[in-house]
Coordinates of C-alpha atoms in Angstrom, one line a residue:
M16 CA 85.8 -57.8 10.6
N17 CA 89.0 -55.8 10.6
A18 CA 90.7 -57.5 7.7
Q19 CA 91.3 -56.5 4.1
V20 CA 91.9 -59.1 1.4
Q21 CA 93.7 -58.2 -1.8
L22 CA 93.0 -60.5 -4.7
Y23 CA 95.6 -60.4 -7.5
D24 CA 94.8 -61.5 -11.1
T25 CA 98.1 -62.9 -12.3
P26 CA 97.8 -66.7 -12.7
L27 CA 100.5 -68.5 -10.8
S28 CA 102.0 -72.0 -11.4
I29 CA 103.3 -74.3 -8.6
L30 CA 106.4 -76.5 -9.2
S31 CA 107.3 -79.1 -6.6
I32 CA 110.8 -80.6 -6.8
P33 CA 112.4 -83.4 -4.6
R34 CA 115.6 -82.1 -3.0
E35 CA 117.4 -85.0 -4.7
K36 CA 116.5 -83.5 -8.1
Y37 CA 117.1 -79.9 -7.3
W38 CA 120.4 -80.0 -9.1
L39 CA 118.5 -80.2 -12.4
F40 CA 116.6 -77.0 -11.6
S41 CA 119.4 -75.0 -9.9
L42 CA 120.4 -73.0 -13.0
G43 CA 116.7 -72.1 -13.7
V44 CA 116.2 -70.9 -10.1
L45 CA 119.3 -68.6 -10.4
Q46 CA 118.1 -67.3 -13.7
L47 CA 114.6 -66.7 -12.2
L48 CA 116.1 -64.8 -9.3
H49 CA 118.2 -62.6 -11.5
Y50 CA 115.3 -62.0 -13.8
V51 CA 113.1 -60.7 -11.0
A52 CA 115.9 -58.6 -9.7
D53 CA 116.3 -57.2 -13.2
K54 CA 112.6 -56.2 -13.2
L55 CA 113.1 -54.3 -10.0
G56 CA 116.0 -52.6 -11.6
D57 CA 114.0 -51.7 -14.7
A58 CA 111.3 -50.2 -12.5
D59 CA 113.8 -48.3 -10.5
N60 CA 115.4 -46.8 -13.6
A61 CA 112.0 -45.8 -15.0
Q62 CA 111.0 -43.6 -12.0
D63 CA 112.6 -41.6 -9.2
D64 CA 112.4 -43.7 -6.1
S65 CA 113.2 -41.4 -3.2
T66 CA 113.0 -44.3 -0.7
D67 CA 115.8 -46.1 -2.5
S68 CA 118.0 -43.1 -2.2
E69 CA 117.6 -43.1 1.5
S70 CA 118.2 -46.9 1.7
E71 CA 121.3 -46.7 -0.4
G72 CA 122.8 -44.0 1.8
E73 CA 122.2 -46.1 4.8
D74 CA 123.8 -49.2 3.1
E75 CA 126.9 -47.2 2.2
E76 CA 127.3 -45.9 5.7
E77 CA 127.0 -49.3 7.3
G78 CA 129.1 -51.1 4.7
Y79 CA 127.3 -54.5 4.5
Q80 CA 129.7 -57.4 3.7
S81 CA 129.0 -61.0 2.9
D82 CA 130.9 -63.8 4.5
A83 CA 131.2 -65.6 1.2
T84 CA 132.8 -62.7 -0.8
S85 CA 134.0 -60.1 1.8
N86 CA 132.7 -57.5 -0.7
S87 CA 129.6 -55.4 -1.0
V88 CA 126.7 -57.1 -2.8
P89 CA 127.2 -56.6 -6.6
S90 CA 125.1 -54.1 -8.5
I91 CA 122.2 -55.7 -10.3
N92 CA 123.6 -54.4 -13.6
S93 CA 126.8 -56.3 -13.2
H94 CA 125.1 -59.7 -12.8
S95 CA 128.2 -60.9 -10.9
R96 CA 128.1 -63.5 -8.1
A97 CA 130.4 -65.1 -5.6
S98 CA 132.7 -67.6 -7.4
T99 CA 131.2 -71.1 -7.5
P100 CA 133.0 -74.4 -7.2
A101 CA 134.0 -76.3 -10.4
Y102 CA 130.8 -78.4 -10.4
T103 CA 128.7 -75.3 -10.9
T104 CA 130.8 -73.6 -13.6
D105 CA 127.8 -73.9 -16.0
L106 CA 125.9 -71.5 -13.8
S107 CA 128.1 -68.7 -15.3
A108 CA 125.5 -68.7 -18.1
C109 CA 123.2 -66.6 -16.0
N110 CA 125.9 -64.0 -15.4
S111 CA 125.0 -62.5 -18.8
K112 CA 121.8 -60.6 -19.4
D113 CA 121.9 -62.2 -22.9
S114 CA 121.2 -65.6 -21.4
I115 CA 117.9 -64.4 -19.8
P116 CA 115.3 -64.1 -22.5
E117 CA 113.6 -60.7 -22.9
P118 CA 110.1 -60.6 -21.6
D119 CA 107.2 -61.3 -24.0
H120 CA 103.6 -60.0 -23.9
T121 CA 102.6 -62.8 -21.5
E122 CA 104.8 -61.6 -18.7
I123 CA 104.1 -59.0 -16.1
E124 CA 106.2 -56.1 -15.0
D125 CA 105.9 -56.9 -11.2
P126 CA 106.4 -60.7 -11.0
F127 CA 105.3 -62.7 -7.9
L128 CA 108.1 -64.9 -6.7
H129 CA 108.3 -67.7 -4.1
V130 CA 111.2 -70.2 -3.8
A131 CA 111.2 -72.3 -0.7
F132 CA 113.1 -75.3 0.7
T133 CA 112.3 -77.9 3.3
P134 CA 114.4 -81.0 4.1
S135 CA 112.6 -83.0 1.4
E136 CA 111.4 -80.5 -1.1
C137 CA 111.9 -77.3 -3.1
T138 CA 108.7 -75.4 -4.2
I139 CA 108.7 -72.7 -6.8
I140 CA 105.7 -70.4 -7.4
C141 CA 105.7 -67.8 -10.1
S142 CA 103.8 -67.1 -13.4
A143 CA 103.3 -69.8 -15.9
A144 CA 105.3 -67.8 -18.4
L145 CA 108.4 -67.8 -16.1
I146 CA 108.0 -71.5 -15.4
S147 CA 108.0 -72.1 -19.1
K148 CA 111.0 -69.7 -19.6
F149 CA 113.3 -71.2 -17.0
F150 CA 112.2 -74.7 -16.2
T151 CA 110.9 -76.4 -19.4
Q152 CA 114.3 -78.2 -20.1
P153 CA 114.8 -79.5 -16.6
L154 CA 111.2 -80.7 -16.4
N155 CA 111.8 -82.7 -19.5
T156 CA 115.0 -84.1 -18.1
S157 CA 113.6 -84.8 -14.7
V158 CA 111.2 -87.5 -16.0
Q159 CA 114.2 -89.4 -17.3
E160 CA 116.0 -89.5 -14.0
P161 CA 115.8 -92.3 -11.5
A162 CA 112.8 -92.2 -9.2
C163 CA 113.1 -90.3 -5.9
S164 CA 110.9 -90.3 -2.7
F165 CA 108.3 -88.5 -4.8
D166 CA 108.2 -87.2 -8.4
T167 CA 108.7 -83.7 -9.6
K168 CA 105.3 -82.2 -10.1
L169 CA 104.1 -79.1 -12.0
F170 CA 100.6 -78.5 -10.9
Q171 CA 98.3 -78.2 -13.9
E172 CA 95.9 -75.8 -12.2
A173 CA 96.6 -72.1 -12.2
Y174 CA 96.4 -70.2 -8.9
L175 CA 95.7 -66.7 -7.8
A176 CA 97.2 -64.9 -4.7
L177 CA 95.1 -63.5 -1.9
Q178 CA 96.9 -61.2 0.5
V179 CA 95.3 -61.0 3.9
V180 CA 96.0 -57.9 6.1
T181 CA 94.4 -57.4 9.5
D182 CA 94.4 -54.6 12.1
G183 CA 96.6 -55.9 14.9
L184 CA 97.6 -59.5 15.6
D185 CA 94.8 -62.1 15.0
N186 CA 95.9 -65.7 15.1
K187 CA 92.7 -67.0 13.6
R188 CA 92.6 -64.6 10.7
V189 CA 93.7 -67.3 8.2
L190 CA 91.5 -70.0 9.6
E191 CA 88.4 -67.8 9.5
L192 CA 89.1 -67.3 5.9
T193 CA 90.3 -70.7 4.8
E194 CA 88.0 -73.1 6.7
P195 CA 84.9 -72.2 4.6
L196 CA 87.1 -72.5 1.5
S197 CA 88.3 -76.0 2.5
D198 CA 84.7 -76.9 3.4
S199 CA 83.7 -75.9 -0.1
D200 CA 86.2 -78.3 -1.6
I201 CA 88.6 -75.5 -2.7
S202 CA 92.3 -76.5 -2.7
I203 CA 94.4 -73.8 -1.1
F204 CA 98.1 -73.1 -0.3
F205 CA 99.3 -70.9 2.7
L206 CA 102.4 -68.7 2.6
S207 CA 103.2 -66.4 5.6
T208 CA 105.5 -63.5 4.9
H209 CA 106.9 -60.9 7.3
F210 CA 104.3 -58.5 6.1
A211 CA 101.1 -60.5 5.5
D212 CA 99.6 -63.9 4.9
I213 CA 99.3 -65.1 1.3
I214 CA 96.7 -67.7 0.3
L215 CA 96.7 -69.2 -3.1
I216 CA 93.4 -70.2 -4.6
P217 CA 92.6 -72.0 -7.9
E218 CA 91.8 -69.5 -10.6
A219 CA 88.9 -71.7 -11.7
S220 CA 87.3 -71.1 -8.2
K221 CA 87.7 -67.3 -8.2
A222 CA 84.0 -66.6 -8.4
K223 CA 83.2 -69.0 -5.6
V224 CA 86.0 -67.6 -3.4
V225 CA 84.8 -64.1 -3.9
Q226 CA 81.3 -65.0 -2.9
I227 CA 82.6 -66.7 0.3
L228 CA 84.8 -63.7 1.2
L229 CA 81.9 -61.2 0.7
S230 CA 79.6 -63.4 2.8
K231 CA 82.1 -63.4 5.6
G232 CA 82.4 -59.6 5.6
Y233 CA 85.9 -59.2 4.3
D234 CA 86.9 -55.9 2.7
L235 CA 87.8 -57.3 -0.8
V236 CA 90.1 -55.4 -3.0
T237 CA 90.6 -56.7 -6.6
S238 CA 92.3 -55.2 -9.7
S239 CA 89.4 -56.5 -11.9
P240 CA 85.6 -56.1 -11.5
I241 CA 83.8 -58.6 -9.4
P242 CA 82.1 -61.0 -11.7
A243 CA 78.4 -60.4 -12.4
G244 CA 76.0 -62.5 -10.3
I245 CA 78.2 -62.5 -7.2
K246 CA 76.1 -61.7 -4.2
H247 CA 76.8 -60.7 -0.6
E248 CA 74.7 -63.6 0.6
P249 CA 75.9 -65.9 3.4
V250 CA 77.4 -69.1 2.1
T251 CA 76.0 -72.2 3.7
V252 CA 78.6 -75.0 4.0
E253 CA 77.9 -78.4 5.5
S254 CA 81.0 -79.1 7.5
D255 CA 82.2 -81.4 10.3
D256 CA 85.0 -80.0 12.4
L257 CA 87.9 -79.6 10.0
A258 CA 90.5 -80.4 12.6
T259 CA 88.7 -83.6 13.5
K260 CA 88.5 -84.7 9.9
T261 CA 92.1 -83.8 9.3
F262 CA 93.4 -85.9 12.2
A263 CA 91.2 -88.8 11.3
L264 CA 92.8 -88.7 7.9
F265 CA 96.2 -88.7 9.5
A266 CA 95.3 -91.7 11.6
K267 CA 94.0 -93.6 8.6
H268 CA 97.2 -93.1 6.6
G269 CA 99.6 -93.4 9.5
I270 CA 100.7 -89.8 9.4
K271 CA 102.0 -87.8 12.4
P272 CA 102.9 -84.1 12.3
L273 CA 106.7 -83.9 12.7
V274 CA 108.0 -81.3 15.2
S275 CA 111.6 -80.2 14.4
P276 CA 112.8 -78.4 17.6
R277 CA 116.3 -78.1 16.4
A278 CA 115.3 -76.2 13.2
K279 CA 115.0 -72.7 14.7
L280 CA 114.0 -70.2 12.1
L281 CA 113.4 -66.4 11.6
L282 CA 110.7 -64.9 9.5
T283 CA 112.1 -61.5 8.4
G284 CA 111.8 -58.9 5.6
A285 CA 113.9 -56.7 3.5
R286 CA 114.1 -53.1 4.3
P287 CA 112.0 -50.8 2.0
G288 CA 113.4 -49.7 -1.3
R289 CA 113.9 -51.3 -4.7
Q290 CA 117.7 -51.2 -4.5
N291 CA 117.7 -53.1 -1.2
A292 CA 115.1 -55.5 -2.5
R293 CA 117.3 -56.2 -5.6
E294 CA 120.3 -56.9 -3.4
V295 CA 118.5 -59.2 -1.1
I296 CA 117.3 -61.2 -4.1
L297 CA 120.9 -61.4 -5.3
L298 CA 122.0 -62.5 -1.9
S299 CA 119.6 -65.4 -2.2
A300 CA 121.0 -66.2 -5.6
Q301 CA 124.5 -66.1 -4.2
A302 CA 123.6 -68.4 -1.3
L303 CA 122.1 -70.9 -3.7
A304 CA 124.9 -70.7 -6.2
A305 CA 127.6 -71.3 -3.5
H306 CA 126.5 -74.8 -2.6
N307 CA 126.6 -78.1 -4.4
P308 CA 123.0 -79.1 -5.1
S309 CA 124.1 -82.7 -5.8
V310 CA 125.5 -83.2 -2.3
P311 CA 123.0 -83.9 0.5
N312 CA 122.9 -81.5 3.4
S313 CA 125.0 -78.9 1.5
F314 CA 122.3 -76.3 2.0
V315 CA 120.2 -75.3 5.0
E316 CA 117.1 -77.4 5.6
Y317 CA 114.6 -74.5 5.6
F318 CA 114.8 -71.4 3.5
A319 CA 112.3 -69.2 1.6
I320 CA 112.3 -66.0 -0.3
T321 CA 108.9 -64.4 -1.3
K322 CA 108.3 -61.3 -3.4
T323 CA 104.7 -60.1 -3.5
T324 CA 104.2 -56.7 -5.0
G325 CA 106.6 -53.8 -5.6
S326 CA 109.7 -54.3 -3.4
S327 CA 108.2 -56.3 -0.6
I328 CA 110.6 -59.2 0.1
S329 CA 110.2 -61.7 2.9
L330 CA 112.7 -64.3 3.9
L331 CA 112.6 -67.5 6.0
L332 CA 116.2 -68.0 7.4
P333 CA 118.0 -70.0 10.1
K334 CA 118.0 -68.3 13.5
S335 CA 121.7 -69.1 13.9
S336 CA 123.7 -65.9 13.2
K337 CA 126.7 -68.0 12.3
V338 CA 124.7 -70.0 9.6
R339 CA 123.1 -66.8 8.3
H340 CA 126.5 -65.2 8.0
K341 CA 127.8 -68.1 6.0
L342 CA 124.8 -67.8 3.7
G343 CA 125.6 -64.1 3.2
F344 CA 122.7 -62.8 5.3
G345 CA 124.8 -61.4 8.1
G346 CA 124.2 -57.7 7.6
K347 CA 121.3 -56.4 9.8
N348 CA 121.1 -53.1 7.9
K349 CA 119.2 -54.8 5.0
F350 CA 116.6 -56.6 7.1
I351 CA 113.7 -55.8 9.5
G352 CA 112.2 -57.8 12.3
S353 CA 113.6 -59.5 15.3
D354 CA 116.6 -61.8 15.1
V355 CA 115.9 -63.4 18.5
D356 CA 112.3 -64.5 18.2
S357 CA 112.7 -67.9 16.6
I358 CA 109.9 -70.1 15.2
I359 CA 109.8 -73.9 15.1
P360 CA 108.5 -75.8 12.0
I361 CA 105.8 -78.6 12.3
S362 CA 105.6 -80.4 9.0
V363 CA 103.1 -82.9 7.4
D364 CA 104.0 -85.2 4.6
L365 CA 101.2 -84.9 2.0
T366 CA 102.5 -87.6 -0.3
K367 CA 100.8 -90.3 1.7
L368 CA 97.4 -88.6 1.5
P369 CA 94.8 -88.9 -1.3
I370 CA 95.6 -86.4 -4.0
D371 CA 92.2 -84.7 -3.5
S372 CA 92.7 -84.0 0.2
K373 CA 91.7 -80.5 1.3
G374 CA 92.3 -78.3 4.3
I375 CA 95.2 -80.2 5.8
V376 CA 97.2 -77.2 7.0
A377 CA 94.0 -75.4 8.2
G378 CA 93.0 -78.6 10.1
L379 CA 96.4 -78.8 11.8
A380 CA 96.4 -75.1 12.6
G381 CA 92.9 -75.3 13.9
R382 CA 93.7 -78.2 16.2
L383 CA 96.5 -76.2 17.8
L384 CA 94.8 -72.9 18.0
N385 CA 91.6 -74.3 19.5
S386 CA 93.2 -76.8 21.8
E387 CA 92.5 -76.5 25.5
A388 CA 96.2 -76.4 26.3
V389 CA 96.9 -73.5 24.0
E390 CA 93.8 -71.6 25.0
N391 CA 94.6 -72.0 28.7
A392 CA 98.2 -70.8 28.1
V393 CA 97.0 -67.8 26.1
F394 CA 94.5 -66.9 28.8
G395 CA 97.1 -67.3 31.5
G396 CA 99.5 -64.9 29.6
D397 CA 102.6 -66.6 31.1
I398 CA 104.3 -67.7 27.8
G399 CA 103.7 -64.8 25.4
V400 CA 101.9 -64.2 22.2
F401 CA 100.9 -67.3 20.2
E402 CA 101.4 -66.4 16.6
M403 CA 101.3 -69.0 13.8
N404 CA 103.0 -68.8 10.4
Y405 CA 102.5 -71.1 7.4
L406 CA 104.5 -72.6 4.6
S407 CA 102.6 -74.7 2.1
M408 CA 104.9 -76.7 -0.1
G409 CA 103.8 -78.6 -3.2
L410 CA 103.7 -81.9 -1.4
S411 CA 104.0 -81.0 2.3
G412 CA 102.6 -78.6 4.7
V413 CA 104.4 -76.6 7.4
V414 CA 103.0 -74.7 10.4
M415 CA 105.5 -72.6 12.4
I416 CA 105.1 -71.8 16.1
P417 CA 107.0 -69.6 18.5
E418 CA 109.8 -71.5 20.2
E419 CA 108.5 -70.7 23.7
W420 CA 105.3 -72.5 22.8
L421 CA 107.0 -75.8 21.8
K422 CA 106.2 -77.7 25.0
V423 CA 102.5 -76.7 25.0
V424 CA 102.1 -77.5 21.3
S425 CA 104.0 -80.8 21.5
S426 CA 101.6 -81.9 24.3
V427 CA 98.6 -81.3 21.9
L428 CA 100.2 -83.4 19.2
V429 CA 101.0 -86.4 21.4

């Protein structure tokens, strides 16, 4: 199997927030983004990064400008942002480095970061130490606020990140890995980035996951020794068809995957280099600081920024160049990837399902990938490559498909 799986040992926490309550957490999100940008700056100052020098030279030549400020992105050391409306004047607290606590021994030097928005939810994934640092107060306040469509939820279980890298394009790479995990009653989350697929697994299930990966022939790379007793034996799982079980569950609870053809998106990445990565994180902070979180529809429906290791930054952005420009992401010199190949989200509301439901996103993806309509279209080669991307939120699941496949996929979901 031409796939390598990297297992990271930093325990991650998952925080799910209703969009209606995001205003309580907006300051913490901005502080988190500035903190991660600071860590990139600290690493950059500690070593000579020749790639950054090249990237900075390119940026100066092309003179990137934001629509919101008409100025170049501020240096990370200045902590300045575009001016915000009166209702967010309290956000100025995170302009000062003094307002961001110094790291303690529980924090890591290369933090994982994921902040994502869908129409109903914001999900934040980072270390438990950073959740405690930036979100303890709003979490305490949130429980006192009026009820929303669903409650703010901080998952009690710690998760580990698996990064899946394959040789060439393989649509079923994630399903091949995740189906046996779901069949083994292991709860997982999917995150597609521009560079790789990320799967979050419960830390408590690490040994079981390692055994499954080894039995499936994956090249497993981990920063810690494989626990004693883990064998390369095939794992036997008693499983019905995951897609069949998933759609039976949908029918039982009156759930139908929601296709959003008007929400055309791009999955892109930041160009290499820590300086560029810092500035892209700050652009995200500017975009979030410039809107009123207490006003519905004041921010785009779908948005995500994901930092894995080093300076690898991935973004989920609107396809519309006009909307991207308004957000401050109009400069092509900072990003890689196509700006014309749009993807369409298909979402599933998980709040209606039993809390112990497993394999929902994998089941939905499996139904699409293995459907006769999709397989015939792939074999015919008339539409193009069928590549799926994933965005697991705390209480919803999203599968993203190429726009040109919308008609075929919609016929499968009827």
